[in-house]
PDB file of C-alpha atoms and ligand atoms in Angstrom:
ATOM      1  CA  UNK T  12     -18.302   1.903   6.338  1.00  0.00           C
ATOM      2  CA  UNK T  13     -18.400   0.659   2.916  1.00  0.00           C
ATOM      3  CA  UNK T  14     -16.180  -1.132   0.114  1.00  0.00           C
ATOM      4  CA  UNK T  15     -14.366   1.012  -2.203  1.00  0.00           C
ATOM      5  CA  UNK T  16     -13.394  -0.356  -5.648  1.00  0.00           C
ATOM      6  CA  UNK T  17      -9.816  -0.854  -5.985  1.00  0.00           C
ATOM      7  CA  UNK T  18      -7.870   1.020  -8.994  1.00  0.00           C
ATOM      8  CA  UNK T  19      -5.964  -1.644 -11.500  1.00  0.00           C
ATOM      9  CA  UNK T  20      -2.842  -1.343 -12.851  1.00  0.00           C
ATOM     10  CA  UNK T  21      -2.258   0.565 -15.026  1.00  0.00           C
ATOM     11  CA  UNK T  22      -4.537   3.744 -13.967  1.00  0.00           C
ATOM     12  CA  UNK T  23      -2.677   7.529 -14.057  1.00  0.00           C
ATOM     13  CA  UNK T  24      -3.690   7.687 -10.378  1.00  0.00           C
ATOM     14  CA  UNK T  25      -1.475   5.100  -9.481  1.00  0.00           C
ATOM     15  CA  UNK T  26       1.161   7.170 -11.048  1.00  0.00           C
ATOM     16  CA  UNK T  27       0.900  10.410  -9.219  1.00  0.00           C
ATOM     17  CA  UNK T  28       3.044  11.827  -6.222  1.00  0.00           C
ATOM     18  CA  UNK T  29       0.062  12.615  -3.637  1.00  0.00           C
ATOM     19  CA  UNK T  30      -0.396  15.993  -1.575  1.00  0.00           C
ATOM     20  CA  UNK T  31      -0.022  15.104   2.248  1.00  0.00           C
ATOM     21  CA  UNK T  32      -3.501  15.448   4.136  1.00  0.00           C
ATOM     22  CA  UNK T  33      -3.939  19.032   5.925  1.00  0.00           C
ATOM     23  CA  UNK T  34      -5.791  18.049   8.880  1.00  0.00           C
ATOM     24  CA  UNK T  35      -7.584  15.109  10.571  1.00  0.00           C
ATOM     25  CA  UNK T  36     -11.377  15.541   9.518  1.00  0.00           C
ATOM     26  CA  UNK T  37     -14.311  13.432   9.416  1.00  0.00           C
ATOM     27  CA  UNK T  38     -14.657  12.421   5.875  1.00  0.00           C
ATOM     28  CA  UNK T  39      -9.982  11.368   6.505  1.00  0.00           C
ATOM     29  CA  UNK T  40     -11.767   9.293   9.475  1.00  0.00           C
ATOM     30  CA  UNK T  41     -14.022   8.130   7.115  1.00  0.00           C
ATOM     31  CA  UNK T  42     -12.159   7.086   4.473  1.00  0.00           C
ATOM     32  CA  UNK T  43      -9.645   5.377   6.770  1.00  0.00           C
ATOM     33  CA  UNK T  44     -12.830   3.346   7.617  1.00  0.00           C
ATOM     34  CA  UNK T  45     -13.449   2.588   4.229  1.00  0.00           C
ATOM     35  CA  UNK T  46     -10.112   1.228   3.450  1.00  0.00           C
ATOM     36  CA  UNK T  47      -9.865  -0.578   6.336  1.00  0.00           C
ATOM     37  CA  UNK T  48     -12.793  -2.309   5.524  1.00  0.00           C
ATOM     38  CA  UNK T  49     -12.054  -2.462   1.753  1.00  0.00           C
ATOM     39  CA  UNK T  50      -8.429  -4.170   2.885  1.00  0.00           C
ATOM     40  CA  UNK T  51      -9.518  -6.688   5.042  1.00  0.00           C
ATOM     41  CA  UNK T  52     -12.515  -7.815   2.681  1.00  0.00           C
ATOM     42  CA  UNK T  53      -9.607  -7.899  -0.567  1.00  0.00           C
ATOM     43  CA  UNK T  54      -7.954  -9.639   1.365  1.00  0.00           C
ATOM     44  CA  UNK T  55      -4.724  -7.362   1.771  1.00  0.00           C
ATOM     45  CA  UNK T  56      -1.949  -6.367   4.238  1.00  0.00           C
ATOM     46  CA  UNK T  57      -1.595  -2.448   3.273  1.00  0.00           C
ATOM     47  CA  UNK T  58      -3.870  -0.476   1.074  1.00  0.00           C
ATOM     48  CA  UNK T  59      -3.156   2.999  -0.153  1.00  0.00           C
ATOM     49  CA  UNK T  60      -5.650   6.093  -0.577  1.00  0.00           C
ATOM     50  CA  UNK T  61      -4.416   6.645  -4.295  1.00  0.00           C
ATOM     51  CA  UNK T  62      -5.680   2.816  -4.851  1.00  0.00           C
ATOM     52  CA  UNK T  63      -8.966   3.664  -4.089  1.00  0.00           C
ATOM     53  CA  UNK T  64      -8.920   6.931  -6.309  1.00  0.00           C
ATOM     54  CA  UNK T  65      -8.091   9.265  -3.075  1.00  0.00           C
ATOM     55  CA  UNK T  66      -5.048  11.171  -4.068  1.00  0.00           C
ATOM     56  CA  UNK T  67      -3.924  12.160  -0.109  1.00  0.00           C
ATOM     57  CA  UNK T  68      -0.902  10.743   1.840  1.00  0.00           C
ATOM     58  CA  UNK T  69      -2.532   8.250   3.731  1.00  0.00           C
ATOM     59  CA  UNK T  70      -2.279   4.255   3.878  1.00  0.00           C
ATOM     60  CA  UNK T  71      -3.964   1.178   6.359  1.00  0.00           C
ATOM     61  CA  UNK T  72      -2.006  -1.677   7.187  1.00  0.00           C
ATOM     62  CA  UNK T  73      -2.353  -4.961   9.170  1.00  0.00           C
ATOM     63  CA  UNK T  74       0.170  -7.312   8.711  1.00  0.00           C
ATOM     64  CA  UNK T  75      -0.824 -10.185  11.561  1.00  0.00           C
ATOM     65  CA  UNK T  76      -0.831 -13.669   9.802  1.00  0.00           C
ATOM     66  CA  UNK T  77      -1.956 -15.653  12.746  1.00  0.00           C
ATOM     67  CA  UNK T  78      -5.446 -16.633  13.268  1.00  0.00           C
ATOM     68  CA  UNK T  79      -5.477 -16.777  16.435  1.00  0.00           C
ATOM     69  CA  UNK T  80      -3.754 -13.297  16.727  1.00  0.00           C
ATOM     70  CA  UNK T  81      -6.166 -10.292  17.564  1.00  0.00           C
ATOM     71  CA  UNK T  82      -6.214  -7.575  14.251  1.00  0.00           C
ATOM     72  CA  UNK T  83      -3.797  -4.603  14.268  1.00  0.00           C
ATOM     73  CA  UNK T  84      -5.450  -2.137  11.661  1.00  0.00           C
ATOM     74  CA  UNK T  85      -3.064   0.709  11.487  1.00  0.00           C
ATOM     75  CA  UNK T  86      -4.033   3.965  10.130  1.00  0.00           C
ATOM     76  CA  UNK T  87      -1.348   6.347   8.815  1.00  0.00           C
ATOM     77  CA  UNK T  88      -1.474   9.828   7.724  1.00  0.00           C
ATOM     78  CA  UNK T  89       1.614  12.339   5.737  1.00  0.00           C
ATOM     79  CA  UNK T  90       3.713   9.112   6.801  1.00  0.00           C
ATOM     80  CA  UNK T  91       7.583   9.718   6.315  1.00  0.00           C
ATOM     81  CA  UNK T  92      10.732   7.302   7.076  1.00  0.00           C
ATOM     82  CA  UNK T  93      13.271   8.858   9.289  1.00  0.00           C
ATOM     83  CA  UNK T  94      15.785   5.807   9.654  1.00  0.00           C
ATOM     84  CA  UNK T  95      16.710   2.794   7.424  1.00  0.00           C
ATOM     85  CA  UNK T  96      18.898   0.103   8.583  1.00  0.00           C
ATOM     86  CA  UNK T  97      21.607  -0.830   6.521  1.00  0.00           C
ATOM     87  CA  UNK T  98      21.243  -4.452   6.116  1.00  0.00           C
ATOM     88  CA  UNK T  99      18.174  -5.402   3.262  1.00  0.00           C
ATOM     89  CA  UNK T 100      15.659  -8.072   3.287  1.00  0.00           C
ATOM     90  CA  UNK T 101      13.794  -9.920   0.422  1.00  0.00           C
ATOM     91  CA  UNK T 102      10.134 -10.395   0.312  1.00  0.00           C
ATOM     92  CA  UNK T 103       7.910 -11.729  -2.780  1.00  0.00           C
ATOM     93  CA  UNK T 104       5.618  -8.702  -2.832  1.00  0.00           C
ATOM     94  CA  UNK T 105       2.246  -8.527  -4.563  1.00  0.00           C
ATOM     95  CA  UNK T 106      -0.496  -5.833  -4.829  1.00  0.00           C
ATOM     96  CA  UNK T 107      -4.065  -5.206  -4.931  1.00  0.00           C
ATOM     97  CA  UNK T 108      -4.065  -3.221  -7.876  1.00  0.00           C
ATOM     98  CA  UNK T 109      -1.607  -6.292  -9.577  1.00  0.00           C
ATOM     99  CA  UNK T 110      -3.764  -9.011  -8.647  1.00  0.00           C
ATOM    100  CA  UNK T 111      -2.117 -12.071  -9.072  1.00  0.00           C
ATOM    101  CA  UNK T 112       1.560 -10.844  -9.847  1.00  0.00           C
ATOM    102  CA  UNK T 113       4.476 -11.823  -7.566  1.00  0.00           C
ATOM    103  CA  UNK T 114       8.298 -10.610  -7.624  1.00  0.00           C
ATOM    104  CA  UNK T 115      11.123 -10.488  -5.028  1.00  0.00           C
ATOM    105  CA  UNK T 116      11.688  -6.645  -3.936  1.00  0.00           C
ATOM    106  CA  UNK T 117      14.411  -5.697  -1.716  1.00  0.00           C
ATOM    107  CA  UNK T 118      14.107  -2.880   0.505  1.00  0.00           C
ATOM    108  CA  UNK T 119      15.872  -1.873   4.132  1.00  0.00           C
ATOM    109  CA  UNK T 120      14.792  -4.731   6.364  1.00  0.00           C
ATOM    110  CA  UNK T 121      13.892  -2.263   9.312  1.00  0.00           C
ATOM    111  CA  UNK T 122      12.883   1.096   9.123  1.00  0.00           C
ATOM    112  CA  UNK T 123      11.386   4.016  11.561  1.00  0.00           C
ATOM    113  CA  UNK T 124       8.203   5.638  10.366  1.00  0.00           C
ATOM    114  CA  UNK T 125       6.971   8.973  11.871  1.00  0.00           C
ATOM    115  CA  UNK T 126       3.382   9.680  11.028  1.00  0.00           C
ATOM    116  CA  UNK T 127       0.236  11.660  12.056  1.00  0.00           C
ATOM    117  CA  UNK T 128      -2.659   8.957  13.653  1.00  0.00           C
ATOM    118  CA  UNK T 129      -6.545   9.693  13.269  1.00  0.00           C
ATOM    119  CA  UNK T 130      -5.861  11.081  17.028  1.00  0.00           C
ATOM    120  CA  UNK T 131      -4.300  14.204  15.743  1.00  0.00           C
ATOM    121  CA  UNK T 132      -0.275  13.192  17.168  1.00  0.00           C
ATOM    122  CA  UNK T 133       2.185  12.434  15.917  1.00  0.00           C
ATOM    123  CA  UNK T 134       3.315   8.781  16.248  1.00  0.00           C
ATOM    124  CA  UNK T 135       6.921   7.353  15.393  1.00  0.00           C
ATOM    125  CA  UNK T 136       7.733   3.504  15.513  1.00  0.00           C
ATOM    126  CA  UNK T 137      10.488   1.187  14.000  1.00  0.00           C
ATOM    127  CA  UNK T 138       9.068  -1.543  11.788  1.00  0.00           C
ATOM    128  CA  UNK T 139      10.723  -5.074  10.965  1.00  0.00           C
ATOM    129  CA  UNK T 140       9.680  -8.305   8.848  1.00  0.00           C
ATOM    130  CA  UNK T 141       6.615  -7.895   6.916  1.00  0.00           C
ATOM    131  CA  UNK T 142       5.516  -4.486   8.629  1.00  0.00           C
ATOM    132  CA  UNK T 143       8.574  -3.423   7.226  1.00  0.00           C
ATOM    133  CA  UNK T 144       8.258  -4.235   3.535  1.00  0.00           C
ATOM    134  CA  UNK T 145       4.691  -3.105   3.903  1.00  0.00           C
ATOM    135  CA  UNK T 146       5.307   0.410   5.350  1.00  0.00           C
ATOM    136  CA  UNK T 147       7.666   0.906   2.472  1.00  0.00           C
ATOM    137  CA  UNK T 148       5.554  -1.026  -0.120  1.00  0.00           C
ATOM    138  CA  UNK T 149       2.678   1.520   0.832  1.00  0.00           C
ATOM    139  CA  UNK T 150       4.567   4.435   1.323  1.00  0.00           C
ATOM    140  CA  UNK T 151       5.714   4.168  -2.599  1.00  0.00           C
ATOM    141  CA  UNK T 152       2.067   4.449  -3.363  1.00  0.00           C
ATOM    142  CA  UNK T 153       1.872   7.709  -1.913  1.00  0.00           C
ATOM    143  CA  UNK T 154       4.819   8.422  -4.484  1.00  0.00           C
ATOM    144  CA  UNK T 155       3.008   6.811  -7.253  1.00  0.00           C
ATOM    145  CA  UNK T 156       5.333   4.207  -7.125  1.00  0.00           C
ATOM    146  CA  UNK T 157       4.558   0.576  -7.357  1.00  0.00           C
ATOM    147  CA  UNK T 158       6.006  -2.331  -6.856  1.00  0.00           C
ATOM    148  CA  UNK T 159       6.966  -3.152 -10.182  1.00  0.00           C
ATOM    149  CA  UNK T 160       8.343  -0.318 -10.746  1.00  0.00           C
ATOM    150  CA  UNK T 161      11.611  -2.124  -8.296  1.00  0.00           C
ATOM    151  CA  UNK T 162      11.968  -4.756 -10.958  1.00  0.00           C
ATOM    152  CA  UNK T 163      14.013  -4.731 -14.352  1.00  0.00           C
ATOM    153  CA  UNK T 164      11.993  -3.110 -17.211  1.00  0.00           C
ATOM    154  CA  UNK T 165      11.485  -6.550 -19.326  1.00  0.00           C
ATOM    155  CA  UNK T 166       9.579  -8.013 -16.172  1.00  0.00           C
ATOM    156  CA  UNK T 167       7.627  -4.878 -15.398  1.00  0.00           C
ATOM    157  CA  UNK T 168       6.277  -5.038 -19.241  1.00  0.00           C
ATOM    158  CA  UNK T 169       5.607  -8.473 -19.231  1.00  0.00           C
ATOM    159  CA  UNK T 170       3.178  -7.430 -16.224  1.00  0.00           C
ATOM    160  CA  UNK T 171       2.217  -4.342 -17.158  1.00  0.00           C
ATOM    161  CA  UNK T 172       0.951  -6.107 -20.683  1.00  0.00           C
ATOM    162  CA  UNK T 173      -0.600  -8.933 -18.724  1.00  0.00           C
ATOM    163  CA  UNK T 174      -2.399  -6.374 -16.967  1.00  0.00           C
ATOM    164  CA  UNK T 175      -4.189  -4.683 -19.485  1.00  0.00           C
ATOM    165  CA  UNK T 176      -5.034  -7.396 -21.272  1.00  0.00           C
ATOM    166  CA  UNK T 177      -6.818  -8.934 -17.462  1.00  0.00           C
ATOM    167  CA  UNK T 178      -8.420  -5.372 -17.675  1.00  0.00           C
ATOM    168  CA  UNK T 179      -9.690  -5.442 -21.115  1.00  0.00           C
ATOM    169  CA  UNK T 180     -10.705  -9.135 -20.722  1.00  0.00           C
ATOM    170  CA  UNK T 181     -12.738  -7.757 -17.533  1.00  0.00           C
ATOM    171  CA  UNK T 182     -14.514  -4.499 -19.212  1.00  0.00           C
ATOM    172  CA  UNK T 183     -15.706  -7.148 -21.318  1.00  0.00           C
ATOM    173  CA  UNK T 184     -17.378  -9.193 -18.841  1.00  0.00           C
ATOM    174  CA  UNK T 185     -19.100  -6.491 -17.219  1.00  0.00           C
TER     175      UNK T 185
HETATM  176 NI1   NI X 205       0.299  -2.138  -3.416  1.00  0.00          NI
END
């Protein structure tokens, strides 16, 4: 396993709808690995391939808070929602490739995923609370969606320029 650098906003890969993966392989094993590792080392709840560069329709999530609670890395590949409740919840959502940027999104506040797992099946589950908002959060990456990109133009700018000035101020460093 290794670290893979996370893509900052704003990068044209972060942008782009991704093609869903054609079969489970070894280098999709692999790179679920990687992110995995790469997420829990950030640290993050969800990480998408396109944020590490990998333009397939995969993501890795863990959203346990607790200590104490053993880890629940979830892989999932061509992921798709096939219910939304009807009632919304609120969340102050950040991002790995916004690093230190916070807004309120609102999204469904439960949802059913269906997915393909690193087992080769297919796997379908309802998600609430912060699994929720995460699934979704995630999923938008896969749609080159961030997000930002749920908030009202002036904020998204204000972030967006904030953003390329930490990136500039970065280049510089290195
Ligand atoms: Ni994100």
């Amino acid at each position: 396993m290794s670290l893979r650098p996370i893509l900052l906003h704003p990068d044209p890969r972060l942008k782009k709808v991704c093609p869903p993966v054609s079969s489970i392989t070894d280098d999709v094993r692999r790179l679920a690995d990687d992110m995995l590792e790469t997420m829990y080392h950030a640290p993050g709840v969800g990480l998408a391939a396109p944020q590490v560069g990998e333009m397939q329709r995969l993501f890795v999530m863990d959203c346990i808070k607790e200590e104490n609670e053993a880890p629940r890395p979830m892989v999932l590949v061509n992921p798709e929602i096939t219910w939304k409740s009807d009632d919304n919840s609120t969340y102050e959502e950040g991002c790995l490739s916004i690093p230190e940027h916070f807004a309120d999104v609102t999204r469904p506040s439960r949802i059913r995923m269906r997915w393909l797992g690193l087992d080769g099946k297919t796997h379908e589950q309802e998600f609430d609370g912060l699994w929720a908002t995460c699934a979704q959060h995630e999923l938008d990456h896969l749609d080159g969606k961030l997000f930002i990109d749920h908030l009202g133009p002036i904020k998204r700018q204000l972030i967006t320029r904030k953003m390329i000035k930490f990136k500039r101020d970065q280049a510089r460093k290195t």
